[in-house]
Coordinates of C-alpha atoms and ligand atoms in Angstrom, one line a residue:
M1351 CA -39.7 37.0 73.9
P1352 CA -41.9 40.4 74.1
G1353 CA -42.1 42.4 77.9
E1354 CA -39.8 39.9 79.7
T1355 CA -38.6 41.4 82.3
V1356 CA -34.5 40.8 83.0
P1357 CA -32.2 42.3 85.2
G1358 CA -30.5 45.3 83.6
Q1359 CA -26.9 46.4 84.0
Y1360 CA -27.3 48.1 87.0
G1361 CA -29.7 45.7 88.8
A1362 CA -32.5 47.2 88.0
M1363 CA -35.5 45.0 85.9
S1364 CA -36.1 46.1 82.6
T1365 CA -38.2 44.9 79.5
L1366 CA -36.6 43.9 75.9
T1367 CA -37.2 44.3 72.9
P1368 CA -37.4 41.4 70.6
G1369 CA -34.3 41.6 68.2
F1370 CA -32.0 43.8 70.6
T1371 CA -29.7 43.3 72.8
G1372 CA -31.1 44.9 75.9
R1373 CA -27.3 46.4 77.0
R1374 CA -26.4 47.7 74.1
R1375 CA -29.6 49.8 73.8
E1376 CA -29.0 50.7 77.3
R1377 CA -24.9 52.4 76.9
P1378 CA -24.5 53.1 72.7
D1379 CA -21.3 55.1 73.8
L1380 CA -20.1 51.6 74.9
P1381 CA -18.3 49.2 72.2
P1382 CA -18.4 45.9 72.3
G1383 CA -17.2 44.1 74.6
Q1384 CA -16.1 47.2 76.6
Y1385 CA -17.2 47.1 80.0
L1386 CA -17.3 50.4 82.2
A1387 CA -14.3 51.9 84.9
H1388 CA -14.8 54.4 87.1
D1389 CA -11.6 54.3 88.4
F1390 CA -8.6 55.1 86.1
P1391 CA -6.2 52.3 85.1
V1392 CA -3.0 52.4 84.7
L1393 CA -1.4 50.6 81.6
S1394 CA 2.5 50.4 81.2
A1395 CA 4.5 47.5 79.2
G1396 CA 7.8 49.0 82.2
P1397 CA 8.4 51.8 85.3
T1398 CA 7.2 55.0 85.3
P1399 CA 9.6 57.9 84.2
R1400 CA 10.2 60.9 85.8
L1401 CA 10.4 63.6 83.9
R1402 CA 11.6 66.6 84.6
T1403 CA 9.8 69.6 82.7
D1404 CA 13.5 72.2 82.1
R1405 CA 14.1 69.2 80.4
W1406 CA 11.6 67.7 78.1
E1407 CA 11.2 68.3 74.4
F1408 CA 8.7 67.4 71.7
V1409 CA 9.9 67.1 68.1
I1410 CA 8.4 67.1 65.5
T1411 CA 11.0 64.8 62.6
T1412 CA 9.0 64.7 58.6
E1413 CA 10.6 62.5 56.4
T1414 CA 13.1 64.6 55.0
G1415 CA 15.3 65.1 58.3
A1416 CA 13.3 68.0 59.4
E1417 CA 12.8 68.9 63.3
T1418 CA 11.0 71.1 64.9
R1419 CA 10.8 71.0 68.8
W1420 CA 9.1 73.5 71.1
T1421 CA 10.1 72.9 75.0
W1422 CA 7.8 73.2 77.9
G1423 CA 7.5 77.2 77.8
E1424 CA 7.2 76.6 73.9
F1425 CA 4.6 73.8 74.3
T1426 CA 2.3 74.9 77.2
A1427 CA 2.0 78.3 75.4
L1428 CA 0.8 76.8 72.8
P1429 CA -3.4 77.1 72.5
H1430 CA -4.7 74.8 74.2
E1431 CA -8.2 73.0 73.8
D1432 CA -10.3 70.9 76.6
V1433 CA -12.5 68.2 75.5
T1434 CA -14.2 65.9 76.8
V1435 CA -13.1 62.3 76.1
D1436 CA -14.0 58.9 76.8
L1437 CA -11.2 56.7 76.5
H1438 CA -11.9 52.7 75.3
C1439 CA -8.7 50.5 76.0
V1440 CA -8.1 46.7 74.5
T1441 CA -7.8 45.1 78.0
K1442 CA -11.8 46.2 78.1
W1443 CA -12.4 49.1 80.1
S1444 CA -13.7 51.6 79.4
K1445 CA -13.8 55.7 80.5
L1446 CA -16.6 57.7 79.8
R1447 CA -16.6 62.0 80.0
T1448 CA -12.5 62.0 80.4
G1449 CA -11.6 66.4 80.9
W1450 CA -8.0 67.2 79.3
R1451 CA -6.3 69.2 78.2
G1452 CA -4.0 69.8 75.1
V1453 CA -2.5 71.0 72.1
A1454 CA -4.8 69.3 68.9
V1455 CA -2.3 67.6 66.8
D1456 CA -3.4 70.4 63.8
T1457 CA -2.0 73.4 66.0
L1458 CA 1.9 71.4 66.2
L1459 CA 1.4 70.4 62.8
S1460 CA 0.5 73.5 61.0
G1461 CA 4.9 75.1 60.4
V1462 CA 5.5 71.3 59.6
D1463 CA 5.9 70.4 55.7
T1464 CA 4.8 66.7 55.3
A1465 CA 3.8 64.5 52.2
A1466 CA 3.6 61.3 54.6
D1467 CA 0.2 59.1 55.3
Y1468 CA 1.8 57.6 58.0
V1469 CA 3.1 58.5 62.1
M1470 CA 4.7 56.8 64.4
A1471 CA 4.7 58.3 67.6
H1472 CA 6.9 58.1 70.5
S1473 CA 8.2 57.9 73.8
Y1474 CA 10.8 59.0 76.6
D1475 CA 10.3 55.2 77.6
G1476 CA 10.9 53.5 74.5
Y1477 CA 7.2 52.9 73.7
T1478 CA 6.5 53.5 70.1
T1479 CA 2.7 52.9 68.0
N1480 CA 2.1 53.6 64.7
L1481 CA -0.7 56.0 63.6
P1482 CA -2.3 56.9 59.8
L1483 CA -1.6 60.0 60.0
E1484 CA -5.2 61.4 59.0
D1485 CA -6.4 60.0 62.3
L1486 CA -4.5 63.2 64.1
L1487 CA -6.2 65.7 62.1
D1488 CA -9.0 67.7 62.1
G1489 CA -9.2 68.5 65.2
K1490 CA -9.8 64.2 66.1
A1491 CA -6.1 64.0 68.3
W1492 CA -4.1 66.5 70.4
V1493 CA -1.0 66.4 73.0
A1494 CA -2.9 66.1 76.5
Y1495 CA -1.1 67.8 79.1
R1496 CA -3.3 68.4 81.7
Y1497 CA -6.1 65.8 83.5
E1498 CA -9.3 66.7 84.9
G1499 CA -8.4 70.3 86.1
E1500 CA -4.4 69.2 86.9
A1501 CA -0.8 68.6 85.6
L1502 CA -1.6 65.2 84.4
A1503 CA 0.6 62.5 86.3
P1504 CA 3.9 60.6 85.5
E1505 CA 1.2 57.1 85.2
H1506 CA -0.8 58.7 83.5
G1507 CA 2.0 59.6 80.7
G1508 CA 2.8 63.1 82.2
P1509 CA 4.1 65.4 81.5
A1510 CA 2.4 65.2 78.3
R1511 CA 0.5 62.6 76.6
L1512 CA -0.9 61.5 72.7
L1513 CA -4.6 61.2 73.2
V1514 CA -6.1 59.7 70.2
P1515 CA -9.4 58.7 72.1
H1516 CA -11.5 57.4 69.0
L1517 CA -9.0 54.2 68.7
Y1518 CA -8.1 52.1 71.3
L1519 CA -5.8 53.9 74.5
W1520 CA -2.8 52.0 73.2
K1521 CA -2.6 54.5 70.5
S1522 CA -2.3 56.9 73.0
A1523 CA 1.3 57.0 73.7
K1524 CA 2.3 58.1 77.3
W1525 CA 5.7 60.1 78.2
L1526 CA 5.5 61.5 74.8
H1527 CA 8.8 62.6 73.0
G1528 CA 8.2 63.2 69.6
L1529 CA 6.0 62.4 66.6
R1530 CA 8.1 61.4 63.1
M1531 CA 6.3 60.9 59.9
M1532 CA 6.7 58.0 57.5
L1533 CA 5.8 58.0 53.3
Q1534 CA 5.5 54.1 54.6
D1535 CA 3.4 52.0 57.3
E1536 CA 5.4 50.4 60.0
P1537 CA 4.3 48.7 63.2
G1538 CA 5.0 49.7 66.9
F1539 CA 5.6 48.4 69.9
W1540 CA 1.4 46.5 70.5
E1541 CA 1.1 46.7 66.5
E1542 CA 4.5 44.4 66.6
A1543 CA 3.3 41.9 69.0
G1544 CA 0.6 41.4 67.4
Y1545 CA -2.4 43.9 68.7
H1546 CA -4.4 45.2 65.4
N1547 CA -3.1 47.7 63.2
Y1548 CA -5.6 50.1 63.3
G1549 CA -7.0 49.6 66.5
D1550 CA -10.8 50.8 65.9
P1551 CA -12.5 49.9 69.4
W1552 CA -16.3 50.2 67.1
R1553 CA -15.3 47.3 65.2
E1554 CA -13.7 45.6 68.4
Q1555 CA -9.8 45.4 66.2
R1556 CA -8.2 44.4 68.8
Y1557 CA -5.5 41.9 67.7
Q1558 CA -4.4 41.3 63.8
G1559 CA -6.9 39.7 61.8
D1560 CA -10.3 41.2 63.7
Ligands
LIG1451 N1 5.1 56.0 76.7 C1 4.3 54.6 76.8 N2 2.4 54.4 76.6 C2 1.6 54.2 76.7 C3 1.8 52.4 77.2 C4 3.2 52.2 77.3 O1 3.6 51.1 78.0 N3 3.7 53.2 77.4 N4 0.9 51.2 77.9 C5 -0.3 52.1 76.2 C6 -1.6 50.6 76.9 S1 -0.7 49.4 76.6 C7 -2.8 51.5 77.6 S2 -3.9 50.5 77.9 C8 -2.8 52.9 77.8 C9 -3.5 53.3 79.2 O2 -3.1 54.5 79.8 P1 -3.4 55.0 80.9 O3 -2.2 54.2 82.0 O4 -3.2 55.9 81.5 O5 -4.7 54.8 82.0 O6 -1.4 53.8 78.0 C10 -0.5 53.4 77.0 N5 0.4 54.2 76.6
LIG1452 MO1 -3.0 48.2 76.9

């Protein structure tokens, strides 16, 4: 109905153009099926581990078993980036324009020799999630340790978490311990339980078969 007036997303009245759903045009930054969250929900499969930075380490393991390790001091001395990114959780909340400091995965992998195409992120709580290596490269992913100007809170994965904002947030492993290079893909914790193997929010890849 041309010129039909309907309640808009913010309660104001807006005009719909035929052929468009008003909501999607008003929020081109919100993937399908998502709503805006203004708080920062905490979603964890188990209790929050309390990790001491003086015992923390980050390790990259290649397919040959070669390991590269960083202590907290070494890790935080690496060149970092400050990024503003949108977060999309499979439980349908999105949080836009969140500010993080982290080390680009490119930086961590720069001295690592690997022929692998897949990565398993593994965390101090036993959580795992798998990703194609290329999704961690070219400035698309970070190991993040500050959120909105402060040390990353334990509930949100501190001391450091993986941040892969272009995929659903379950791919952003909290309490990150390391990355393991894999020649063949393997499912992580939620992927094993029926979540989509890749998890692109713009294609609504929530569960296997989506
Ligand atoms: N180590 C670990 N990382 C994890 C999880 C977890 O249980 N353990 N939950 C995942 C899920 S399902 C989501 S939606 C996000 C939630 O991050 P948040 O608690 O900071 O919002 O963390 C992801 N990373
Ligand atoms: Mo999640």
